[in-house]
CSV table of C-alpha atoms in Angstrom, one decimal:
chain,number,residue,atom,x,y,z
S,1,MET,CA,0.0,-0.1,0.1
S,2,ALA,CA,1.2,3.2,-0.7
S,3,TRP,CA,0.7,4.7,3.1
S,4,LYS,CA,3.5,4.7,5.8
S,5,THR,CA,3.6,2.9,8.9
S,6,LEU,CA,5.5,3.9,12.3
S,7,ASP,CA,8.1,1.6,10.8
S,8,ASP,CA,9.0,3.6,7.8
S,9,MET,CA,9.2,6.7,10.0
S,10,GLU,CA,12.5,8.1,11.9
S,11,LEU,CA,10.6,9.3,15.4
S,12,GLY,CA,13.9,10.0,17.7
S,13,GLY,CA,14.3,13.3,19.1
S,14,LYS,CA,10.8,14.4,17.2
S,15,THR,CA,7.6,15.3,18.3
S,16,VAL,CA,5.0,13.7,16.5
S,17,LEU,CA,1.1,15.1,16.5
S,18,VAL,CA,-1.0,11.8,16.8
S,19,ARG,CA,-4.7,12.2,15.4
S,20,VAL,CA,-7.1,10.2,17.7
S,21,ASP,CA,-10.2,9.4,18.5
S,22,ILE,CA,-11.1,9.3,22.3
S,23,ASN,CA,-14.6,10.7,21.6
S,24,VAL,CA,-16.0,8.4,24.4
S,25,PRO,CA,-19.2,8.1,26.2
S,26,MET,CA,-19.4,9.9,29.6
S,27,GLU,CA,-21.5,9.9,32.6
S,28,ALA,CA,-21.0,12.0,35.9
S,29,GLY,CA,-17.8,12.7,34.7
S,30,ARG,CA,-16.8,9.3,34.2
S,31,VAL,CA,-15.7,7.5,30.8
S,32,THR,CA,-18.1,4.8,30.6
S,33,ASP,CA,-16.5,3.0,27.6
S,34,MET,CA,-12.8,2.7,27.7
S,35,THR,CA,-12.4,1.2,23.9
S,36,ARG,CA,-11.7,3.7,22.0
S,37,ILE,CA,-8.9,5.1,24.5
S,38,ASP,CA,-7.4,1.6,25.1
S,39,LYS,CA,-7.2,0.8,21.3
S,40,ILE,CA,-4.4,3.8,20.9
S,41,ARG,CA,-2.1,2.6,23.5
S,42,PRO,CA,-0.2,0.5,20.9
S,43,THR,CA,0.8,3.4,18.8
S,44,VAL,CA,1.4,5.6,21.9
S,45,ASP,CA,3.8,3.1,23.2
S,46,ASP,CA,5.8,2.7,19.7
S,47,ILE,CA,6.3,6.3,19.4
S,48,VAL,CA,7.8,6.0,22.9
S,49,ALA,CA,10.3,3.4,22.3
S,50,LYS,CA,11.1,5.1,19.2
S,51,GLY,CA,12.2,8.0,21.1
S,52,GLY,CA,9.6,10.5,19.9
S,53,LYS,CA,7.3,12.5,21.8
S,54,VAL,CA,3.4,12.1,21.6
S,55,VAL,CA,1.2,14.7,21.0
S,56,LEU,CA,-2.0,13.9,21.0
S,57,LEU,CA,-5.0,16.0,18.8
S,58,ALA,CA,-8.6,14.9,18.8
S,59,HIS,CA,-12.0,15.9,19.0
S,60,PHE,CA,-14.9,15.8,21.6
S,61,ASP,CA,-18.5,15.9,20.6
S,62,ARG,CA,-19.9,18.9,18.7
S,63,PRO,CA,-19.1,22.4,19.6
S,64,LYS,CA,-19.6,23.5,16.6
S,65,GLY,CA,-16.2,26.1,16.8
S,66,LYS,CA,-17.3,27.4,20.0
S,67,VAL,CA,-15.6,26.6,23.9
S,68,VAL,CA,-18.0,24.7,25.5
S,69,PRO,CA,-16.3,23.7,29.0
S,70,GLU,CA,-18.5,20.4,28.9
S,71,MET,CA,-17.0,19.2,25.3
S,72,SER,CA,-13.3,19.6,27.0
S,73,LEU,CA,-11.1,17.1,26.6
S,74,SER,CA,-9.6,17.6,30.1
S,75,HIS,CA,-12.5,15.3,31.4
S,76,VAL,CA,-10.3,12.0,29.8
S,77,VAL,CA,-7.2,12.8,31.1
S,78,ASP,CA,-7.4,10.8,33.9
S,79,ALA,CA,-9.1,7.9,32.2
S,80,LEU,CA,-6.1,8.1,29.4
S,81,ALA,CA,-3.5,8.6,32.1
S,82,GLY,CA,-5.0,5.3,33.6
S,83,SER,CA,-4.9,3.2,30.2
S,84,LEU,CA,-1.5,4.3,28.7
S,85,GLY,CA,0.3,4.2,32.4
S,86,ARG,CA,1.6,7.4,31.7
S,87,LYS,CA,1.4,10.9,32.8
S,88,VAL,CA,-0.9,12.9,30.7
S,89,VAL,CA,0.0,16.5,30.6
S,90,PHE,CA,-3.0,18.8,29.0
S,91,ALA,CA,-2.8,21.8,27.0
S,92,ALA,CA,-6.1,24.2,27.0
S,93,ASP,CA,-6.0,24.9,23.4
S,94,CYS,CA,-4.8,22.8,20.3
S,95,VAL,CA,-2.4,25.6,18.7
S,96,GLY,CA,-0.5,28.7,19.9
S,97,ASP,CA,1.6,29.5,23.0
S,98,VAL,CA,-0.2,27.4,25.5
S,99,ALA,CA,-0.3,23.9,23.0
S,100,ALA,CA,3.6,24.8,22.8
S,101,ALA,CA,4.1,25.5,26.2
S,102,ALA,CA,2.4,22.0,27.3
S,103,ILE,CA,4.7,20.2,24.6
S,104,ALA,CA,7.8,21.6,25.5
S,105,LYS,CA,7.2,21.1,29.4
S,106,ALA,CA,6.7,17.1,28.9
S,107,GLY,CA,9.4,15.0,30.0
S,108,PRO,CA,10.1,11.6,28.1
S,109,GLY,CA,7.6,9.0,28.1
S,110,GLU,CA,5.2,11.7,29.2
S,111,VAL,CA,1.9,12.5,26.7
S,112,VAL,CA,0.7,15.9,25.8
S,113,LEU,CA,-3.4,16.0,25.2
S,114,LEU,CA,-4.0,19.1,23.4
S,115,GLU,CA,-7.7,20.4,23.8
S,116,ASN,CA,-10.9,19.2,21.2
S,117,THR,CA,-9.5,20.3,18.0
S,118,ARG,CA,-13.5,21.1,17.8
S,119,PHE,CA,-13.6,24.2,19.6
S,120,HIS,CA,-12.0,26.4,16.6
S,121,PRO,CA,-14.4,26.8,13.7
S,122,GLY,CA,-11.5,26.0,10.8
S,123,GLU,CA,-11.5,22.2,12.3
S,124,GLU,CA,-14.5,21.3,10.4
S,125,LYS,CA,-13.6,23.7,7.8
S,126,ASN,CA,-10.3,22.2,7.0
S,127,ASP,CA,-9.2,25.7,7.3
S,128,PRO,CA,-5.5,25.7,6.0
S,129,ASP,CA,-4.3,28.6,8.7
S,130,LEU,CA,-5.4,26.2,11.7
S,131,ALA,CA,-3.5,23.2,10.3
S,132,ALA,CA,-0.2,25.2,9.6
S,133,GLN,CA,-0.4,26.7,13.2
S,134,MET,CA,-1.3,23.0,14.4
S,135,ALA,CA,2.1,21.7,12.2
S,136,LYS,CA,4.0,24.1,13.6
S,137,LEU,CA,4.0,22.1,17.1
S,138,GLY,CA,5.4,19.1,15.6
S,139,ASP,CA,7.6,17.2,13.3
S,140,VAL,CA,5.6,14.5,12.4
S,141,TYR,CA,2.0,13.5,11.7
S,142,VAL,CA,0.3,10.3,12.6
S,143,ASN,CA,-3.4,9.3,11.7
S,144,ASP,CA,-4.6,7.0,14.4
S,145,ALA,CA,-8.1,7.9,13.9
S,146,PHE,CA,-10.1,6.1,10.7
S,147,SER,CA,-13.4,6.6,12.4
S,148,ALA,CA,-12.5,10.6,11.6
S,149,ALA,CA,-10.9,9.7,7.9
S,150,HIS,CA,-13.9,10.1,6.5
S,151,ARG,CA,-13.9,13.8,7.0
S,152,ALA,CA,-11.6,16.6,5.3
S,153,HIS,CA,-11.0,18.4,8.4
S,154,ALA,CA,-7.9,20.0,9.3
S,155,SER,CA,-6.6,17.8,12.0
S,156,THR,CA,-7.7,14.7,9.8
S,157,GLU,CA,-6.6,16.3,6.2
S,158,GLY,CA,-4.9,19.4,5.9
S,159,LEU,CA,-2.0,18.5,8.7
S,160,ALA,CA,-1.4,15.2,7.1
S,161,ARG,CA,-0.1,17.7,3.7
S,162,LEU,CA,2.1,19.8,5.9
S,163,LEU,CA,4.3,16.9,7.6
S,164,PRO,CA,5.9,13.5,6.7
S,165,ALA,CA,2.8,11.4,7.8
S,166,ALA,CA,2.3,7.9,8.5
S,167,ALA,CA,-0.7,5.6,9.7
S,168,GLY,CA,-0.8,4.8,13.6
S,169,ARG,CA,-1.1,0.8,14.8
S,170,LEU,CA,-4.9,1.4,15.0
S,171,MET,CA,-5.5,2.9,11.8
S,172,GLU,CA,-2.8,0.4,9.7
S,173,ALA,CA,-4.8,-2.9,11.4
S,174,GLU,CA,-7.6,-0.8,10.0
S,175,LEU,CA,-6.6,-0.1,6.6
S,176,ARG,CA,-5.0,-4.1,6.0
S,177,ALA,CA,-8.4,-5.8,7.5
S,178,LEU,CA,-10.1,-3.6,5.1
S,179,GLU,CA,-8.1,-4.1,2.1
S,180,ALA,CA,-8.4,-8.4,3.2
S,181,ALA,CA,-12.1,-8.0,2.6
S,182,LEU,CA,-13.1,-5.9,-0.1
S,183,GLY,CA,-10.0,-4.4,-1.6
S,184,ASN,CA,-7.6,-7.8,-2.8
S,185,PRO,CA,-10.1,-10.8,-1.0
S,186,GLN,CA,-10.0,-14.8,-0.7
S,187,ARG,CA,-12.8,-15.4,-2.7
S,188,PRO,CA,-15.8,-16.2,-2.5
S,189,VAL,CA,-17.2,-13.2,-0.4
S,190,VAL,CA,-19.9,-13.1,1.3
S,191,ALA,CA,-21.9,-9.8,2.5
S,192,VAL,CA,-24.0,-9.5,5.6
S,193,VAL,CA,-26.2,-6.0,5.5
S,194,GLY,CA,-28.7,-5.5,8.1
S,195,GLY,CA,-30.7,-2.8,9.2
S,196,ALA,CA,-33.9,-1.0,9.1
S,197,LYS,CA,-34.0,0.6,5.6
S,198,VAL,CA,-32.8,0.1,2.1
S,199,SER,CA,-33.1,3.9,1.6
S,200,THR,CA,-30.1,4.8,4.0
S,201,LYS,CA,-28.0,2.1,2.3
S,202,ILE,CA,-28.8,2.5,-1.2
S,203,GLU,CA,-24.8,3.3,-2.4
S,204,LEU,CA,-23.7,0.3,0.0
S,205,LEU,CA,-25.9,-1.9,-1.7
S,206,ALA,CA,-25.0,-1.1,-5.1
S,207,ASN,CA,-21.3,-0.5,-4.5
S,208,LEU,CA,-21.5,-4.5,-2.9
S,209,VAL,CA,-23.0,-6.4,-5.8
S,210,THR,CA,-20.4,-5.6,-8.1
S,211,LYS,CA,-17.6,-6.5,-5.6
S,212,VAL,CA,-19.3,-9.6,-3.3
S,213,ASP,CA,-20.1,-13.2,-4.7
S,214,HIS,CA,-23.3,-13.1,-2.3
S,215,LEU,CA,-25.2,-10.4,-0.8
S,216,VAL,CA,-27.5,-11.4,2.5
S,217,ILE,CA,-29.9,-8.8,3.0
S,218,GLY,CA,-31.6,-9.0,6.8
S,219,GLY,CA,-33.4,-6.9,9.0
S,220,GLY,CA,-36.2,-4.8,8.1
S,221,MET,CA,-34.5,-3.7,4.6
S,222,ALA,CA,-35.0,-7.8,3.7
S,223,ASN,CA,-38.7,-6.7,4.1
S,224,THR,CA,-38.6,-3.7,1.1
S,225,PHE,CA,-37.2,-6.6,-1.0
S,226,LEU,CA,-39.5,-9.2,0.0
S,227,VAL,CA,-42.1,-6.4,-0.9
S,228,ALA,CA,-40.5,-6.1,-4.3
S,229,GLU,CA,-41.3,-9.5,-5.1
S,230,GLY,CA,-44.6,-9.3,-4.2
S,231,ILE,CA,-44.5,-10.8,-0.9
S,232,GLU,CA,-47.1,-9.8,1.4
S,233,VAL,CA,-45.2,-9.1,4.9
S,234,GLY,CA,-48.2,-7.6,7.3
S,235,ARG,CA,-47.6,-5.0,9.3
S,236,SER,CA,-44.1,-5.3,9.0
S,237,LEU,CA,-41.6,-2.1,8.6
S,238,ALA,CA,-40.8,-1.8,4.8
S,239,GLU,CA,-40.4,0.8,2.5
S,240,ARG,CA,-42.9,0.5,-0.1
S,241,GLU,CA,-41.9,3.5,-2.1
S,242,MET,CA,-38.3,2.0,-2.3
S,243,ALA,CA,-39.5,-1.2,-4.2
S,244,GLU,CA,-38.0,-0.2,-7.7
S,245,THR,CA,-34.8,0.6,-6.3
S,246,ALA,CA,-34.6,-3.1,-4.8
S,247,ARG,CA,-35.2,-4.6,-8.1
S,248,GLU,CA,-32.6,-2.2,-9.8
S,249,ILE,CA,-30.1,-3.7,-7.1
S,250,ARG,CA,-31.6,-7.2,-8.0
S,251,HIS,CA,-31.1,-6.9,-11.1
S,252,ARG,CA,-27.5,-5.5,-10.8
S,253,ALA,CA,-26.4,-8.1,-8.7
S,254,GLN,CA,-27.5,-10.5,-11.5
S,255,LYS,CA,-25.6,-8.7,-14.1
S,256,ALA,CA,-22.3,-8.8,-12.3
S,257,GLY,CA,-23.0,-12.2,-10.8
S,258,CYS,CA,-23.2,-11.6,-6.8
S,259,GLN,CA,-26.4,-13.8,-5.5
S,260,ILE,CA,-28.9,-12.2,-3.4
S,261,HIS,CA,-29.7,-13.9,-0.2
S,262,LEU,CA,-33.1,-13.1,1.5
S,263,PRO,CA,-35.1,-14.8,4.7
S,264,VAL,CA,-37.0,-17.9,3.3
S,265,ASP,CA,-39.0,-18.0,6.7
S,266,VAL,CA,-39.4,-15.8,9.1
S,267,VAL,CA,-40.2,-15.1,12.9
S,268,VAL,CA,-43.6,-12.8,13.4
S,269,ALA,CA,-45.5,-11.4,16.2
S,270,ARG,CA,-48.1,-9.0,16.4
S,271,GLU,CA,-46.6,-7.0,19.3
S,272,PHE,CA,-42.8,-5.4,19.3
S,273,LYS,CA,-42.3,-5.9,23.0
S,274,ALA,CA,-39.9,-8.4,24.7
S,275,GLY,CA,-41.1,-12.0,25.4
S,276,ALA,CA,-43.8,-11.4,22.9
S,277,GLU,CA,-45.7,-14.2,21.7
S,278,SER,CA,-44.3,-15.3,18.4
S,279,GLN,CA,-44.1,-17.7,15.4
S,280,THR,CA,-42.4,-18.9,12.9
S,281,VAL,CA,-43.7,-19.5,9.2
S,282,SER,CA,-42.6,-19.5,5.2
S,283,VAL,CA,-41.6,-16.0,4.6
S,284,HIS,CA,-45.1,-16.4,2.2
S,285,LYS,CA,-47.3,-16.7,5.0
S,286,CYS,CA,-46.7,-13.6,7.0
S,287,PRO,CA,-50.2,-13.2,8.8
S,288,PRO,CA,-51.9,-9.7,7.4
S,289,ASP,CA,-51.6,-8.2,11.4
S,290,ALA,CA,-48.1,-9.5,12.2
S,291,MET,CA,-44.8,-8.2,12.2
S,292,ILE,CA,-41.7,-9.8,11.0
S,293,LEU,CA,-39.4,-9.3,13.3
S,294,ASP,CA,-36.7,-11.7,12.7
S,295,ALA,CA,-35.2,-14.5,10.1
S,296,GLY,CA,-36.2,-17.8,10.8
S,297,PRO,CA,-34.2,-21.2,11.5
S,298,GLU,CA,-34.4,-22.3,7.8
S,299,THR,CA,-32.5,-19.2,6.5
S,300,VAL,CA,-30.3,-19.4,9.4
S,301,ALA,CA,-28.8,-22.9,8.1
S,302,ARG,CA,-29.0,-21.7,4.4
S,303,LEU,CA,-26.8,-18.9,5.9
S,304,GLU,CA,-24.7,-21.1,7.4
S,305,ALA,CA,-24.1,-22.9,4.4
S,306,VAL,CA,-23.1,-19.9,2.5
S,307,PHE,CA,-20.3,-18.9,5.2
S,308,ALA,CA,-19.1,-22.6,5.1
S,309,GLU,CA,-18.4,-21.8,1.6
S,310,ALA,CA,-17.0,-18.5,2.0
S,311,ARG,CA,-13.5,-17.1,2.3
S,312,THR,CA,-14.0,-13.7,3.6
S,313,LEU,CA,-16.7,-12.3,5.4
S,314,ILE,CA,-17.9,-8.5,5.7
S,315,TRP,CA,-20.7,-7.9,7.9
S,316,ASN,CA,-22.8,-4.7,8.8
S,317,GLY,CA,-26.3,-4.8,10.7
S,318,PRO,CA,-27.8,-7.2,12.0
S,319,LEU,CA,-30.4,-9.6,10.8
S,320,GLY,CA,-33.8,-9.0,13.1
S,321,ALA,CA,-34.7,-7.0,15.9
S,322,PHE,CA,-31.7,-8.1,18.1
S,323,GLU,CA,-32.6,-5.7,20.9
S,324,ILE,CA,-35.4,-7.8,22.0
S,325,LYS,CA,-35.5,-11.3,22.7
S,326,PRO,CA,-36.2,-13.6,21.2
S,327,PHE,CA,-35.7,-11.7,18.0
S,328,ASP,CA,-32.0,-11.6,18.5
S,329,ALA,CA,-31.9,-15.9,17.4
S,330,ALA,CA,-30.8,-15.8,14.2
S,331,THR,CA,-28.3,-12.6,14.5
S,332,ASN,CA,-26.9,-14.5,17.2
S,333,ALA,CA,-26.9,-17.9,15.6
S,334,ALA,CA,-25.3,-16.6,12.2
S,335,ALA,CA,-23.0,-14.8,13.7
S,336,GLN,CA,-21.7,-17.8,16.2
S,337,ALA,CA,-21.4,-19.8,12.9
S,338,ALA,CA,-19.4,-17.1,11.5
S,339,ALA,CA,-17.2,-16.8,14.3
S,340,ARG,CA,-16.7,-20.8,14.7
S,341,LEU,CA,-15.3,-20.8,11.1
S,342,THR,CA,-12.8,-17.7,11.9
S,343,ARG,CA,-11.4,-19.6,15.0
S,344,GLU,CA,-11.3,-22.6,12.8
S,345,GLY,CA,-9.0,-21.0,10.3
S,346,LYS,CA,-11.6,-21.4,7.4
S,347,LEU,CA,-12.9,-17.5,7.4
S,348,ILE,CA,-11.7,-13.6,7.4
S,349,SER,CA,-14.6,-11.9,8.8
S,350,VAL,CA,-14.6,-8.2,8.9
S,351,ALA,CA,-17.3,-6.2,10.9
S,352,GLY,CA,-18.3,-2.9,11.6
S,353,GLY,CA,-21.0,-0.2,12.4
S,354,GLY,CA,-22.3,0.5,15.5
S,355,ASP,CA,-25.3,-1.8,15.6
S,356,THR,CA,-23.3,-4.6,14.4
S,357,VAL,CA,-20.7,-4.4,17.1
S,358,ALA,CA,-23.3,-4.4,19.7
S,359,ALA,CA,-25.3,-7.5,18.2
S,360,LEU,CA,-21.6,-9.2,17.8
S,361,ASN,CA,-21.0,-8.5,21.5
S,362,ALA,CA,-24.7,-9.3,22.6
S,363,ALA,CA,-23.6,-12.8,20.6
S,364,GLY,CA,-20.8,-12.8,23.1
S,365,VAL,CA,-18.3,-13.3,19.4
S,366,ALA,CA,-16.8,-10.2,19.1
S,367,GLU,CA,-13.4,-11.1,20.0
S,368,ASP,CA,-13.4,-14.0,17.3
S,369,PHE,CA,-13.6,-12.2,14.5
S,370,THR,CA,-11.0,-11.3,12.3
S,371,PHE,CA,-11.4,-7.6,12.9
S,372,ILE,CA,-14.2,-5.4,14.4
S,373,SER,CA,-14.3,-1.9,13.7
S,374,THR,CA,-15.3,0.5,15.5
S,375,ALA,CA,-15.4,3.7,12.7
S,376,GLY,CA,-19.1,3.5,12.3
S,377,GLY,CA,-19.6,6.3,9.5
S,378,ALA,CA,-15.9,5.5,7.7
S,379,PHE,CA,-16.1,2.2,7.5
S,380,LEU,CA,-19.4,2.5,5.7
S,381,GLU,CA,-18.3,5.2,3.2
S,382,TRP,CA,-15.2,2.9,2.8
S,383,MET,CA,-18.2,0.1,1.9
S,384,GLU,CA,-19.8,2.2,-0.3
S,385,GLY,CA,-16.4,2.4,-2.2
S,386,LYS,CA,-16.2,6.2,-1.4
S,387,GLU,CA,-12.4,7.7,-1.0
S,388,LEU,CA,-11.3,8.8,2.5
S,389,PRO,CA,-9.9,12.0,2.8
S,390,GLY,CA,-8.0,11.4,5.7
S,391,VAL,CA,-6.6,7.9,4.1
S,392,LYS,CA,-5.8,9.8,1.0
S,393,ALA,CA,-3.8,12.4,2.5
S,394,LEU,CA,-1.4,9.7,4.2
S,395,MET,CA,-0.9,8.5,0.9
S,396,GLY,CA,0.7,12.0,0.1
């Protein structure tokens, strides 16, 4: 690949500006999910081991170019120091004398955290002046925030063009996994795409049918495809106005040699609530007063057979209303089958998107997948075949 990694950079005695994503959930002043913070440690450790000084650039929430005290990164300093096992020096700005003084003050092995980049209106506008002010603070730029790579901001795109630039360890792992999944994959490739609406994933589906051998459609989206085939889905969530689009995607898949898989049996209920009375019926026999809330066991068995023949799996979105039992059964069973094949070395499995990560965690298989991307928007845009500004900028 054309982008550089930490292995390609001379970092001894250098100040390294590292763009990270530590936009973590908080409650009552405490971080409630450390995942994103914990994931930057390999990059920080490697830079320190090479003799570099680590300066972290990050956004937090959406202050829209204004200083909002509750959106200050000062709130994550203790959590960051605990995760990294290092002293963290905080600077109350991400440019200028305040930032420069904090960087000068930090000792060997210590980490500098600069204030929320989005406190400056120029960040989201990719203002060249703001990027230039950031560049003055360091010698090398490292992007370790794939989750922000679909944004052309001053700290993700502008800055990368002003200093010698490389991908951090997390970004490197993400890019390698995605290249293995869609760039140059082992075939056959199967993609699972679930979720509520076809309208939000038209570009994704249109791109995937030209890239994969099998496309599994689940969730409410599957109902829209069923409607497009003239199948009655009762009171199920379905975008009937998208039926023609669904038919176009199916036609495009046929031309590309991609097989689309829809449910053949479904779990239906009259109410959408935990423990609601449900029944499994043929996809052609959904009662008029019922809703399809999950795929049935025969559908899952067919998917397991598709997975068994595949070499690469990309997963985005659940197969049913996984948040509520018993409508998590198909997602759990299919995910466990994919996890087993991955453990056995028969499948490369890459998953991403908020609901997907939650569903795989609920199924207890997240650790077994080859790679799970925590980058929601960037992962989706990559699956749609779009160029990500933050990645492109690393390529010079």
